């Protein structure tokens, strides 16, 4: 596995591999089984697999949230190697946002509802870094998790609106046996908070907004940010809750591809 930290290095390593397909899995590290599902799909469908590893400050509205984001590069590199990744692109902050950086991509409508209301600027940061990753890696296919349904919709819109030559592949949400959607943020939950957080996946599993809202309202120890039906492709029932200092999102597909 090649580890590259510069844009020039990534382009050099990828140059001889461009005659075959390239699958890109963008990540912020703290890899879990949800990421492994993305890496497996990329490995099965492409000659070369690239994983990016970059905790993108531009998508964090809250400096405390960014500071608390779990980081363990050595472990992530070992997991990536084990999953058969060919190239890890792990740039520094200045490589992605050099002094004077001022070009942003905003998917205005999809990016401003739901998560966008609670995390202003979040999807501008996501769309900008993902477009830059596409420009560096020039992947044939890119892999995103259905767990972040709104992020998927933002990337789908970005690809469509800017006529980007990359195929978007969406991988179903991976859940623990009790239904909790895997997330890097789950590591921050105490055992008691984790038990309380289960109310979100259980409520969403009803696939009925009113019933889900009633269940969440009755659950102890969590605050609801939103629970809405979103007209994405496919439509989802999506929710966000706060359990202690941890904010969790999840969704279920309402029609189309089963999760
Ligand atoms: O889903 C994530 O981990 C991030 O939003 C992404 C796509 C890697 C962009 O920083």
mmCIF file of C-alpha atoms and ligand atoms in Angstrom:
data_model
loop_
_atom_site.group_PDB
_atom_site.id
_atom_site.type_symbol
_atom_site.label_atom_id
_atom_site.label_comp_id
_atom_site.label_asym_id
_atom_site.label_seq_id
_atom_site.Cartn_x
_atom_site.Cartn_y
_atom_site.Cartn_z
ATOM 1 C CA UNK A 1 0.000 0.000 0.000
ATOM 2 C CA UNK A 2 1.285 3.437 -0.934
ATOM 3 C CA UNK A 3 0.880 6.292 1.560
ATOM 4 C CA UNK A 4 1.037 9.711 -0.098
ATOM 5 C CA UNK A 5 0.690 13.052 1.644
ATOM 6 C CA UNK A 6 0.908 15.508 -1.230
ATOM 7 C CA UNK A 7 -1.232 16.218 -4.289
ATOM 8 C CA UNK A 8 1.831 15.864 -6.509
ATOM 9 C CA UNK A 9 2.631 12.524 -4.853
ATOM 10 C CA UNK A 10 -0.918 11.235 -5.391
ATOM 11 C CA UNK A 11 -0.849 12.253 -9.061
ATOM 12 C CA UNK A 12 2.546 10.600 -9.568
ATOM 13 C CA UNK A 13 1.491 7.297 -7.973
ATOM 14 C CA UNK A 14 -1.808 7.242 -9.892
ATOM 15 C CA UNK A 15 -0.419 8.222 -13.328
ATOM 16 C CA UNK A 16 0.567 4.679 -14.385
ATOM 17 C CA UNK A 17 -2.716 3.258 -13.031
ATOM 18 C CA UNK A 18 -5.099 5.417 -15.052
ATOM 19 C CA UNK A 19 -5.644 2.854 -17.831
ATOM 20 C CA UNK A 20 -7.643 0.796 -15.288
ATOM 21 C CA UNK A 21 -10.596 1.802 -13.102
ATOM 22 C CA UNK A 22 -9.961 3.748 -9.882
ATOM 23 C CA UNK A 23 -12.339 3.571 -6.906
ATOM 24 C CA UNK A 24 -12.156 6.386 -4.338
ATOM 25 C CA UNK A 25 -13.394 6.048 -0.754
ATOM 26 C CA UNK A 26 -13.224 9.465 0.952
ATOM 27 C CA UNK A 27 -12.883 9.170 4.755
ATOM 28 C CA UNK A 28 -11.984 11.187 7.810
ATOM 29 C CA UNK A 29 -10.416 8.113 9.408
ATOM 30 C CA UNK A 30 -11.625 6.506 12.667
ATOM 31 C CA UNK A 31 -12.460 3.584 10.405
ATOM 32 C CA UNK A 32 -15.221 1.174 11.429
ATOM 33 C CA UNK A 33 -17.175 -1.605 9.719
ATOM 34 C CA UNK A 34 -19.225 0.973 7.783
ATOM 35 C CA UNK A 35 -16.001 2.185 6.106
ATOM 36 C CA UNK A 36 -14.959 -1.431 5.567
ATOM 37 C CA UNK A 37 -18.180 -2.019 3.588
ATOM 38 C CA UNK A 38 -17.219 0.954 1.354
ATOM 39 C CA UNK A 39 -13.655 -0.333 0.944
ATOM 40 C CA UNK A 40 -14.898 -3.848 0.111
ATOM 41 C CA UNK A 41 -17.277 -2.488 -2.534
ATOM 42 C CA UNK A 42 -14.466 -0.381 -4.017
ATOM 43 C CA UNK A 43 -12.061 -3.349 -3.952
ATOM 44 C CA UNK A 44 -14.600 -5.605 -5.707
ATOM 45 C CA UNK A 45 -15.376 -3.073 -8.431
ATOM 46 C CA UNK A 46 -12.060 -1.441 -9.384
ATOM 47 C CA UNK A 47 -8.511 -2.224 -10.376
ATOM 48 C CA UNK A 48 -7.108 0.416 -8.025
ATOM 49 C CA UNK A 49 -8.566 1.492 -4.675
ATOM 50 C CA UNK A 50 -7.701 4.897 -3.221
ATOM 51 C CA UNK A 51 -8.760 5.894 0.294
ATOM 52 C CA UNK A 52 -8.438 9.497 1.398
ATOM 53 C CA UNK A 53 -7.827 10.172 5.071
ATOM 54 C CA UNK A 54 -8.379 13.794 6.001
ATOM 55 C CA UNK A 55 -10.304 15.312 8.907
ATOM 56 C CA UNK A 56 -11.755 18.239 6.984
ATOM 57 C CA UNK A 57 -11.943 21.329 9.236
ATOM 58 C CA UNK A 58 -14.153 23.155 6.724
ATOM 59 C CA UNK A 59 -17.106 20.876 7.475
ATOM 60 C CA UNK A 60 -17.044 21.426 11.251
ATOM 61 C CA UNK A 61 -19.000 24.460 12.397
ATOM 62 C CA UNK A 62 -17.965 23.784 15.997
ATOM 63 C CA UNK A 63 -14.248 23.915 16.899
ATOM 64 C CA UNK A 64 -14.849 21.657 19.924
ATOM 65 C CA UNK A 65 -16.433 18.998 17.706
ATOM 66 C CA UNK A 66 -13.378 19.129 15.384
ATOM 67 C CA UNK A 67 -10.965 18.893 18.316
ATOM 68 C CA UNK A 68 -12.835 15.880 19.747
ATOM 69 C CA UNK A 69 -13.010 14.012 16.418
ATOM 70 C CA UNK A 70 -11.286 10.625 16.986
ATOM 71 C CA UNK A 71 -7.890 10.297 15.255
ATOM 72 C CA UNK A 72 -5.650 7.217 15.081
ATOM 73 C CA UNK A 73 -3.753 7.245 11.802
ATOM 74 C CA UNK A 74 -1.594 4.175 12.530
ATOM 75 C CA UNK A 75 -4.684 2.063 13.183
ATOM 76 C CA UNK A 76 -6.505 3.463 10.115
ATOM 77 C CA UNK A 77 -3.515 2.648 7.883
ATOM 78 C CA UNK A 78 -3.403 -0.930 9.212
ATOM 79 C CA UNK A 79 -7.162 -1.335 8.577
ATOM 80 C CA UNK A 80 -6.805 0.100 5.053
ATOM 81 C CA UNK A 81 -3.890 -2.223 4.222
ATOM 82 C CA UNK A 82 -5.862 -5.209 5.497
ATOM 83 C CA UNK A 83 -8.841 -4.153 3.323
ATOM 84 C CA UNK A 84 -6.640 -4.175 0.218
ATOM 85 C CA UNK A 85 -6.383 -0.420 -0.349
ATOM 86 C CA UNK A 86 -3.674 0.414 -2.912
ATOM 87 C CA UNK A 87 -3.153 4.097 -2.165
ATOM 88 C CA UNK A 88 -3.926 6.152 0.950
ATOM 89 C CA UNK A 89 -3.976 9.899 0.366
ATOM 90 C CA UNK A 90 -3.510 11.566 3.763
ATOM 91 C CA UNK A 91 -2.772 15.238 3.099
ATOM 92 C CA UNK A 92 -1.923 17.939 5.619
ATOM 93 C CA UNK A 93 -4.278 20.854 6.270
ATOM 94 C CA UNK A 94 -2.147 23.198 4.145
ATOM 95 C CA UNK A 95 -2.020 20.753 1.248
ATOM 96 C CA UNK A 96 -5.833 20.891 0.989
ATOM 97 C CA UNK A 97 -6.294 24.501 2.147
ATOM 98 C CA UNK A 98 -3.124 26.396 1.248
ATOM 99 C CA UNK A 99 -2.761 29.980 2.479
ATOM 100 C CA UNK A 100 -5.053 32.188 0.399
ATOM 101 C CA UNK A 101 -7.572 29.394 -0.271
ATOM 102 C CA UNK A 102 -10.864 31.064 -1.237
ATOM 103 C CA UNK A 103 -12.770 28.822 -3.642
ATOM 104 C CA UNK A 104 -15.872 27.125 -2.255
ATOM 105 C CA UNK A 105 -18.578 24.917 -3.702
ATOM 106 C CA UNK A 106 -22.067 25.258 -2.287
ATOM 107 C CA UNK A 107 -24.908 22.875 -3.159
ATOM 108 C CA UNK A 108 -27.369 25.525 -2.093
ATOM 109 C CA UNK A 109 -30.780 23.883 -1.687
ATOM 110 C CA UNK A 110 -29.996 20.291 -0.654
ATOM 111 C CA UNK A 111 -27.194 21.594 1.537
ATOM 112 C CA UNK A 112 -29.350 23.997 3.531
ATOM 113 C CA UNK A 113 -32.146 21.711 4.822
ATOM 114 C CA UNK A 114 -32.022 19.187 7.730
ATOM 115 C CA UNK A 115 -28.326 18.935 8.755
ATOM 116 C CA UNK A 116 -27.657 22.208 6.938
ATOM 117 C CA UNK A 117 -29.986 24.053 9.333
ATOM 118 C CA UNK A 118 -28.149 22.758 12.396
ATOM 119 C CA UNK A 119 -24.638 22.805 10.917
ATOM 120 C CA UNK A 120 -24.395 25.920 8.722
ATOM 121 C CA UNK A 121 -21.555 25.615 6.218
ATOM 122 C CA UNK A 122 -21.167 21.859 6.801
ATOM 123 C CA UNK A 123 -22.102 20.770 3.288
ATOM 124 C CA UNK A 124 -20.143 23.621 1.713
ATOM 125 C CA UNK A 125 -17.096 22.128 3.437
ATOM 126 C CA UNK A 126 -18.018 18.593 2.353
ATOM 127 C CA UNK A 127 -18.735 19.532 -1.281
ATOM 128 C CA UNK A 128 -15.538 21.582 -1.559
ATOM 129 C CA UNK A 129 -13.212 18.924 -0.152
ATOM 130 C CA UNK A 130 -14.890 16.118 -2.124
ATOM 131 C CA UNK A 131 -14.633 18.085 -5.380
ATOM 132 C CA UNK A 132 -10.944 18.695 -4.650
ATOM 133 C CA UNK A 133 -10.436 14.966 -3.948
ATOM 134 C CA UNK A 134 -12.171 14.144 -7.253
ATOM 135 C CA UNK A 135 -9.874 16.573 -9.033
ATOM 136 C CA UNK A 136 -6.746 15.027 -7.474
ATOM 137 C CA UNK A 137 -7.678 11.324 -7.747
ATOM 138 C CA UNK A 138 -9.911 11.495 -10.855
ATOM 139 C CA UNK A 139 -11.743 8.330 -9.784
ATOM 140 C CA UNK A 140 -13.896 6.177 -12.060
ATOM 141 C CA UNK A 141 -16.211 5.485 -9.110
ATOM 142 C CA UNK A 142 -16.642 6.897 -5.634
ATOM 143 C CA UNK A 143 -18.205 5.186 -2.631
ATOM 144 C CA UNK A 144 -20.399 6.800 0.026
ATOM 145 C CA UNK A 145 -22.533 5.347 2.834
ATOM 146 C CA UNK A 146 -26.329 5.613 2.893
ATOM 147 C CA UNK A 147 -25.941 6.401 6.630
ATOM 148 C CA UNK A 148 -25.181 9.997 5.563
ATOM 149 C CA UNK A 149 -28.169 10.202 3.190
ATOM 150 C CA UNK A 150 -28.061 13.990 2.861
ATOM 151 C CA UNK A 151 -24.326 13.917 2.124
ATOM 152 C CA UNK A 152 -25.075 11.388 -0.638
ATOM 153 C CA UNK A 153 -27.731 13.716 -2.057
ATOM 154 C CA UNK A 154 -25.299 16.661 -1.929
ATOM 155 C CA UNK A 155 -22.614 14.654 -3.770
ATOM 156 C CA UNK A 156 -25.151 13.343 -6.313
ATOM 157 C CA UNK A 157 -26.226 16.951 -7.014
ATOM 158 C CA UNK A 158 -22.601 18.160 -7.191
ATOM 159 C CA UNK A 159 -21.762 15.458 -9.760
ATOM 160 C CA UNK A 160 -24.882 16.208 -11.805
ATOM 161 C CA UNK A 161 -24.655 20.005 -11.727
ATOM 162 C CA UNK A 162 -20.943 20.182 -12.555
ATOM 163 C CA UNK A 163 -21.088 17.251 -15.035
ATOM 164 C CA UNK A 164 -18.319 15.426 -13.182
ATOM 165 C CA UNK A 165 -17.127 12.194 -14.748
ATOM 166 C CA UNK A 166 -17.421 9.986 -11.685
ATOM 167 C CA UNK A 167 -19.898 7.249 -10.862
ATOM 168 C CA UNK A 168 -21.474 7.493 -7.388
ATOM 169 C CA UNK A 169 -21.968 4.180 -5.582
ATOM 170 C CA UNK A 170 -24.013 4.161 -2.384
ATOM 171 C CA UNK A 171 -23.464 1.385 0.154
ATOM 172 C CA UNK A 172 -26.208 0.431 2.670
ATOM 173 C CA UNK A 173 -25.877 1.516 6.313
ATOM 174 C CA UNK A 174 -24.004 -0.945 8.530
ATOM 175 C CA UNK A 175 -25.580 -1.425 11.974
ATOM 176 C CA UNK A 176 -24.611 -3.083 15.221
ATOM 177 C CA UNK A 177 -26.676 -6.167 16.099
ATOM 178 C CA UNK A 178 -29.043 -4.002 18.184
ATOM 179 C CA UNK A 179 -29.673 -1.602 15.273
ATOM 180 C CA UNK A 180 -27.407 1.348 16.145
ATOM 181 C CA UNK A 181 -25.940 2.728 12.899
ATOM 182 C CA UNK A 182 -22.135 2.596 12.945
ATOM 183 C CA UNK A 183 -20.531 6.021 13.257
ATOM 184 C CA UNK A 184 -17.118 7.300 14.319
ATOM 185 C CA UNK A 185 -19.012 9.362 16.899
ATOM 186 C CA UNK A 186 -20.370 6.237 18.658
ATOM 187 C CA UNK A 187 -16.948 5.888 20.319
ATOM 188 C CA UNK A 188 -17.784 8.982 22.377
ATOM 189 C CA UNK A 189 -20.927 7.455 23.931
ATOM 190 C CA UNK A 190 -20.823 6.137 27.482
ATOM 191 C CA UNK A 191 -22.576 2.741 27.926
ATOM 192 C CA UNK A 192 -25.631 4.553 29.288
ATOM 193 C CA UNK A 193 -25.650 7.077 26.405
ATOM 194 C CA UNK A 194 -25.277 4.265 23.885
ATOM 195 C CA UNK A 195 -28.354 2.557 25.359
ATOM 196 C CA UNK A 196 -30.305 5.830 25.111
ATOM 197 C CA UNK A 197 -29.090 6.448 21.546
ATOM 198 C CA UNK A 198 -30.785 3.219 20.410
ATOM 199 C CA UNK A 199 -34.125 5.053 20.551
ATOM 200 C CA UNK A 200 -33.235 6.778 17.244
ATOM 201 C CA UNK A 201 -32.766 3.629 15.122
ATOM 202 C CA UNK A 202 -35.783 2.011 16.812
ATOM 203 C CA UNK A 203 -37.990 5.025 16.085
ATOM 204 C CA UNK A 204 -36.819 5.243 12.467
ATOM 205 C CA UNK A 205 -37.497 1.535 11.989
ATOM 206 C CA UNK A 206 -41.236 2.323 12.236
ATOM 207 C CA UNK A 207 -40.794 4.124 8.869
ATOM 208 C CA UNK A 208 -43.611 6.441 10.007
ATOM 209 C CA UNK A 209 -42.763 10.026 10.967
ATOM 210 C CA UNK A 210 -45.571 10.558 13.479
ATOM 211 C CA UNK A 211 -44.981 7.246 15.241
ATOM 212 C CA UNK A 212 -41.218 7.791 15.238
ATOM 213 C CA UNK A 213 -41.641 11.289 16.715
ATOM 214 C CA UNK A 214 -43.923 9.921 19.449
ATOM 215 C CA UNK A 215 -41.392 7.199 20.301
ATOM 216 C CA UNK A 216 -38.508 9.669 20.437
ATOM 217 C CA UNK A 217 -40.509 12.129 22.535
ATOM 218 C CA UNK A 218 -41.199 9.315 25.020
ATOM 219 C CA UNK A 219 -37.549 8.213 25.143
ATOM 220 C CA UNK A 220 -35.429 9.484 28.020
ATOM 221 C CA UNK A 221 -32.210 11.432 27.795
ATOM 222 C CA UNK A 222 -32.061 12.591 24.199
ATOM 223 C CA UNK A 223 -32.857 15.834 22.420
ATOM 224 C CA UNK A 224 -34.394 15.752 18.937
ATOM 225 C CA UNK A 225 -32.901 18.146 16.373
ATOM 226 C CA UNK A 226 -35.188 16.951 13.568
ATOM 227 C CA UNK A 227 -37.038 13.957 12.227
ATOM 228 C CA UNK A 228 -38.234 14.457 8.669
ATOM 229 C CA UNK A 229 -39.149 12.667 5.480
ATOM 230 C CA UNK A 230 -36.623 13.837 2.868
ATOM 231 C CA UNK A 231 -37.341 13.638 -0.825
ATOM 232 C CA UNK A 232 -33.925 12.233 -1.713
ATOM 233 C CA UNK A 233 -33.119 9.485 -4.212
ATOM 234 C CA UNK A 234 -34.381 7.220 -2.664
ATOM 235 C CA UNK A 235 -36.678 9.040 -0.176
ATOM 236 C CA UNK A 236 -35.703 8.566 3.470
ATOM 237 C CA UNK A 237 -36.989 9.175 6.975
ATOM 238 C CA UNK A 238 -34.021 10.975 8.526
ATOM 239 C CA UNK A 239 -33.338 12.092 12.069
ATOM 240 C CA UNK A 240 -30.731 13.736 14.258
ATOM 241 C CA UNK A 241 -30.572 13.584 18.050
ATOM 242 C CA UNK A 242 -28.210 14.723 20.760
ATOM 243 C CA UNK A 243 -27.268 12.286 23.499
ATOM 244 C CA UNK A 244 -25.156 14.058 26.095
ATOM 245 C CA UNK A 245 -22.546 15.978 24.096
ATOM 246 C CA UNK A 246 -22.740 13.610 21.105
ATOM 247 C CA UNK A 247 -24.869 14.331 18.054
ATOM 248 C CA UNK A 248 -26.035 11.311 16.043
ATOM 249 C CA UNK A 249 -27.774 11.058 12.665
ATOM 250 C CA UNK A 250 -29.484 8.102 11.028
ATOM 251 C CA UNK A 251 -32.067 7.379 8.354
ATOM 252 C CA UNK A 252 -34.109 4.594 6.787
ATOM 253 C CA UNK A 253 -34.955 4.257 3.139
ATOM 254 C CA UNK A 254 -38.712 4.554 2.576
ATOM 255 C CA UNK A 255 -38.884 3.143 -0.948
ATOM 256 C CA UNK A 256 -36.566 2.000 -3.704
ATOM 257 C CA UNK A 257 -33.382 0.249 -2.697
ATOM 258 C CA UNK A 258 -33.814 -1.678 0.564
ATOM 259 C CA UNK A 259 -31.295 -1.047 3.346
HETATM 260 O O1 LIG B 1 -18.328 11.258 5.353
HETATM 261 C C1 LIG B 1 -17.195 11.710 5.654
HETATM 262 O O2 LIG B 1 -16.400 11.060 6.334
HETATM 263 C C2 LIG B 1 -16.786 13.107 5.168
HETATM 264 O O3 LIG B 1 -17.878 13.954 5.130
HETATM 265 C C3 LIG B 1 -16.061 13.064 3.805
HETATM 266 C C4 LIG B 1 -16.978 12.562 2.705
HETATM 267 C C5 LIG B 1 -14.824 12.184 3.900
HETATM 268 C C6 LIG B 1 -15.615 14.482 3.416
HETATM 269 O O4 LIG B 1 -14.734 15.021 4.352
#
